[in-house]
Short mmCIF file of C-alpha atoms in Angstrom, two decimals:
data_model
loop_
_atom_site.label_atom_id
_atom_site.label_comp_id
_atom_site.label_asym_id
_atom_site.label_seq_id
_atom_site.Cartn_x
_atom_site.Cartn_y
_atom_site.Cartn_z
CA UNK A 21 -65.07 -96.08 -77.76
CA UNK A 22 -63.52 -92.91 -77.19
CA UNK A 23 -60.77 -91.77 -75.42
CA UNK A 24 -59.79 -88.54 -73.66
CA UNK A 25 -57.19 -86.91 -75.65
CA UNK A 26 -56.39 -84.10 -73.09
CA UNK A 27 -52.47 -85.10 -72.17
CA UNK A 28 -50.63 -82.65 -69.03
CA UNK A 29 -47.18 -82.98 -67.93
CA UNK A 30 -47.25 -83.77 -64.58
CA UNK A 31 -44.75 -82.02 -63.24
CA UNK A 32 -46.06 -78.47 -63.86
CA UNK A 33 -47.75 -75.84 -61.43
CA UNK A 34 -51.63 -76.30 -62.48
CA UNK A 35 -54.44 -74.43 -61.61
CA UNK A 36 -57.84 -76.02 -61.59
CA UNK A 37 -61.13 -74.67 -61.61
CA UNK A 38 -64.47 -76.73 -61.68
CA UNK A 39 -67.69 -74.96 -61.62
CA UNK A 40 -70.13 -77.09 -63.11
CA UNK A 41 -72.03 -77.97 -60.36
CA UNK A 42 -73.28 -75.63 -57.13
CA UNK A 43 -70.38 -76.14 -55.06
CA UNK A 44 -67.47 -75.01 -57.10
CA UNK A 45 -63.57 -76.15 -56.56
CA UNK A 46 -60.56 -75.19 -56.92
CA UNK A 47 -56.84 -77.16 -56.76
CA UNK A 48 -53.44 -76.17 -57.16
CA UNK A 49 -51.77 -79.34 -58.86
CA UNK A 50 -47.83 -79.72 -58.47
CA UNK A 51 -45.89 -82.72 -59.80
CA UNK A 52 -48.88 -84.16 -60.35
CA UNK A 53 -49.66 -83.94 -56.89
CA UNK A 54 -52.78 -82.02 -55.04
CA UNK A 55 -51.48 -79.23 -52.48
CA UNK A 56 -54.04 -77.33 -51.54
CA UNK A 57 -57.41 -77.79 -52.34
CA UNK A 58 -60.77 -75.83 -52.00
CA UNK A 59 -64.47 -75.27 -52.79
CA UNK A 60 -67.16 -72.75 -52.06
CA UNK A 61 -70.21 -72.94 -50.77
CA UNK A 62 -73.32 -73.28 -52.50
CA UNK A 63 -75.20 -71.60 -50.34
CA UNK A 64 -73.01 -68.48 -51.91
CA UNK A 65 -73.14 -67.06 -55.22
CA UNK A 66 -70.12 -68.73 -56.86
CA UNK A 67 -68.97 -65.32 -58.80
CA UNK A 68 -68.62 -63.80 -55.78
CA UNK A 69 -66.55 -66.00 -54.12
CA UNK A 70 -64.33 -68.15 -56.72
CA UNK A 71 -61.58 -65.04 -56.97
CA UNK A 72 -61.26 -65.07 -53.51
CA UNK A 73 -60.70 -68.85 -53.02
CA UNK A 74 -58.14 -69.50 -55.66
CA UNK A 75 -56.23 -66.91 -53.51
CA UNK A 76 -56.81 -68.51 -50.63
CA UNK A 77 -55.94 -71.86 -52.56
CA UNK A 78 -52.52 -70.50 -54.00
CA UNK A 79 -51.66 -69.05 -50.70
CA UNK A 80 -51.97 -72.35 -49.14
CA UNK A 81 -49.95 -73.71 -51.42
CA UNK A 82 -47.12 -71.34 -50.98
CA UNK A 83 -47.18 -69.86 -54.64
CA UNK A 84 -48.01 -66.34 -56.17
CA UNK A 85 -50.26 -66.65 -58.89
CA UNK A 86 -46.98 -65.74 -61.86
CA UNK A 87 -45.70 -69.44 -61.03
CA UNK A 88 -48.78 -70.94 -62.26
CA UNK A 89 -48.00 -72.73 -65.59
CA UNK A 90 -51.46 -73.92 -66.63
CA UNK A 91 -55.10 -73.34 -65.87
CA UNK A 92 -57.40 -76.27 -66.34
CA UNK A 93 -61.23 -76.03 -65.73
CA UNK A 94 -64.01 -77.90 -66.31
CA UNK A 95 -66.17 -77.68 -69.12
CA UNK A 96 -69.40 -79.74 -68.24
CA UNK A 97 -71.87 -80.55 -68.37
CA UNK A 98 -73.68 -78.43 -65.83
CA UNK A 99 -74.73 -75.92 -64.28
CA UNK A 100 -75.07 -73.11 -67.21
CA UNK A 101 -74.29 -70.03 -64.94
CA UNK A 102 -71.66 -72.28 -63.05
CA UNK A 103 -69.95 -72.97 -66.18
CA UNK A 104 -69.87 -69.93 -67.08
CA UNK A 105 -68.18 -68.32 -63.92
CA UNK A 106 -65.63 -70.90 -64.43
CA UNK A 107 -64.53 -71.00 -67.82
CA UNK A 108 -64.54 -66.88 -67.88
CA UNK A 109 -62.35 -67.02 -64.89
CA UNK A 110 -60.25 -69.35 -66.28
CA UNK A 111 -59.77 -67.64 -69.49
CA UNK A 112 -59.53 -64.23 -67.63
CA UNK A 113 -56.35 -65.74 -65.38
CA UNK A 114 -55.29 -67.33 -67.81
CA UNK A 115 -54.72 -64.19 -69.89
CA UNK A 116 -53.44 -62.13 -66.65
CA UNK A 117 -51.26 -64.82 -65.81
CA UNK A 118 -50.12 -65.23 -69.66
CA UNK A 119 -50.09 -69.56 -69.07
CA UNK A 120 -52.18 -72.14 -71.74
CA UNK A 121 -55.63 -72.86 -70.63
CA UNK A 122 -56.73 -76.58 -70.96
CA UNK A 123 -60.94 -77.06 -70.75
CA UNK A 124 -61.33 -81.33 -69.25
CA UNK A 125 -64.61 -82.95 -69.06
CA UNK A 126 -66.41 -82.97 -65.82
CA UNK A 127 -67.32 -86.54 -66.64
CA UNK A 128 -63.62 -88.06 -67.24
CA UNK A 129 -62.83 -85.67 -64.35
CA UNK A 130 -64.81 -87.40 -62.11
CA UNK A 131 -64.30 -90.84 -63.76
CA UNK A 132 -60.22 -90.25 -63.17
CA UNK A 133 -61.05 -89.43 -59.52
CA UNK A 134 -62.39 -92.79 -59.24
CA UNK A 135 -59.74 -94.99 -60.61
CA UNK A 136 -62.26 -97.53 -60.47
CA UNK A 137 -63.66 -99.56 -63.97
CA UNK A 138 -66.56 -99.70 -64.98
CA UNK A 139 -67.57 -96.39 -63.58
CA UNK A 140 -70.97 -94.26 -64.29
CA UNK A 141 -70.85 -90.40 -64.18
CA UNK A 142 -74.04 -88.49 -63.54
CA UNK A 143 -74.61 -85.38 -63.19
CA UNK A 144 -78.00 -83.42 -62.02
CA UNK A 145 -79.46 -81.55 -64.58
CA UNK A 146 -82.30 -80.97 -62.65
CA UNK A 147 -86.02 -82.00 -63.49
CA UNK A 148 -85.54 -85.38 -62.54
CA UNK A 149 -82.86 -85.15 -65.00
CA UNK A 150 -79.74 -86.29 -65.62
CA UNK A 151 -76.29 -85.94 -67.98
CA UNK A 152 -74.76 -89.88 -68.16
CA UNK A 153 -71.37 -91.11 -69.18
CA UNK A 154 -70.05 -94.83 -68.68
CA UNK A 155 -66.21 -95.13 -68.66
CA UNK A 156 -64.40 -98.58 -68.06
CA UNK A 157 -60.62 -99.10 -68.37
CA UNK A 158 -59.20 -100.36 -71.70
CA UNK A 159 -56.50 -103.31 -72.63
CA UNK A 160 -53.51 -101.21 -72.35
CA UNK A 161 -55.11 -99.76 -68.76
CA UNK A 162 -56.15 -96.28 -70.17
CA UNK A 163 -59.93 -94.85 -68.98
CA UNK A 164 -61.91 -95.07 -72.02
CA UNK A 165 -65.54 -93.30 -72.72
CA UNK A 166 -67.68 -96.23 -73.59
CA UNK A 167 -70.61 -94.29 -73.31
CA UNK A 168 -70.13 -90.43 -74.55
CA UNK A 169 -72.35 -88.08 -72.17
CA UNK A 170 -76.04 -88.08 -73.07
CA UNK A 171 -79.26 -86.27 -71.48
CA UNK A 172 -82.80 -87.87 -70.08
CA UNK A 173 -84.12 -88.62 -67.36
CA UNK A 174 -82.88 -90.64 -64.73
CA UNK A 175 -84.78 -93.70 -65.56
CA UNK A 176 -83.49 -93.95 -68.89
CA UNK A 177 -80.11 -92.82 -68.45
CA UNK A 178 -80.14 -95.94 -66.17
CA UNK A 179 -80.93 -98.01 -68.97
CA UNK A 180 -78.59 -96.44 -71.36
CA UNK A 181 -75.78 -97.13 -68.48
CA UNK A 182 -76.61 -101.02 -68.35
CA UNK A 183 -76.76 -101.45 -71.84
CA UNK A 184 -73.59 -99.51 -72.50
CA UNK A 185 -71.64 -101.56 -69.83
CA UNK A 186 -73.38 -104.88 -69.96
CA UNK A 187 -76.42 -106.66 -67.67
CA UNK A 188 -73.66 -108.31 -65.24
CA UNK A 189 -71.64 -105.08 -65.22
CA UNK A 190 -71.70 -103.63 -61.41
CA UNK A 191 -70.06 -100.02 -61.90
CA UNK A 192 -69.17 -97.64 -59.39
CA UNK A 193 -71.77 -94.78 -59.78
CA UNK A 194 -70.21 -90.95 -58.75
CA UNK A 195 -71.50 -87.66 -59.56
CA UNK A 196 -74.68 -85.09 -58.09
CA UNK A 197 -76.90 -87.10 -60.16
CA UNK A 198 -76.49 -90.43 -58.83
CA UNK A 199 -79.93 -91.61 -57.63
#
């Protein structure tokens, strides 16, 4: 089992980015608390549009973009060109803005949203296709990985999900590849 080692004070101004999929989104995080919140559209191109909705995101949440004291985005898996639109974003506000840059999992991301045990991520990788992850919470309450993310199609990933969390497990499924 594996654990997500990633570790953010909560009470800092965070900037998050996720881009992995066709609809992108982006949060500004304070105290550990969402305060504005946005995505774009997928029938737009995402690089043309991301800038201008983390503006729109920090305006909403009453802050210039120099009180921003982290930039998180997600790393995958998905969407190649997504992922790419996201992490150079990131990495290009994060040197403008001169803050630490954090990459999180799109799986644990999702699997955290959840706050529900055992969980199954999947996201669409197209082709009848999937990328799988199985997450339940541990003894001392913590969301482990007991499943790392793996590739296939659907059918199997299905099978890899049941054996990884048990025949008489009945996990909440979440992501754009749940079928």
């Amino acid at each position: 089992h594996a654990r997500h080692a990633t570790s953010v004070d909560s009470s800092m101004r965070i900037l998050c980015l996720e881009t992995a999929s066709d609809v992108g989104s982006v949060a500004v995080v304070i105290d550990g608390i969402v305060r504005a919140e946005g995505a774009t559209s997928a029938r737009v191109r995402l690089g043309e549009t991301l800038l201008g909705e983390i503006e729109r995101v920090l305006t909403a949440s009453a802050l210039d973009a120099s009180s921003i004291e982290l930039c998180a985005v997600g790393t995958g898996p998905g969407s190649f060109t997504g992922l790419r639109v996201g992490l150079a974003g990131a990495k290009g506000l994060s040197l403008a803005l001169g803050t630490p840059l954090v990459g999180v999992p799109t799986t644990w991301t999702l699997a955290r949203a959840l706050d529900a045990a055992p969980s199954v991520v999947a996201i669409d990788a197209r082709k009848d296709e999937a990328f799988t992850a199985c997450f339940h919470h541990g003894r001392n309450g913590e969301l482990e990985a007991v499943m790392e993310v793996r590739h296939g199609p659907h059918r199997a990933m299905g099978a890899a999900a049941r054996a990884a969390l048990g025949a008489s497990a009945c996990p909440v499924v979440v992501g754009t590849g749940a079928t």
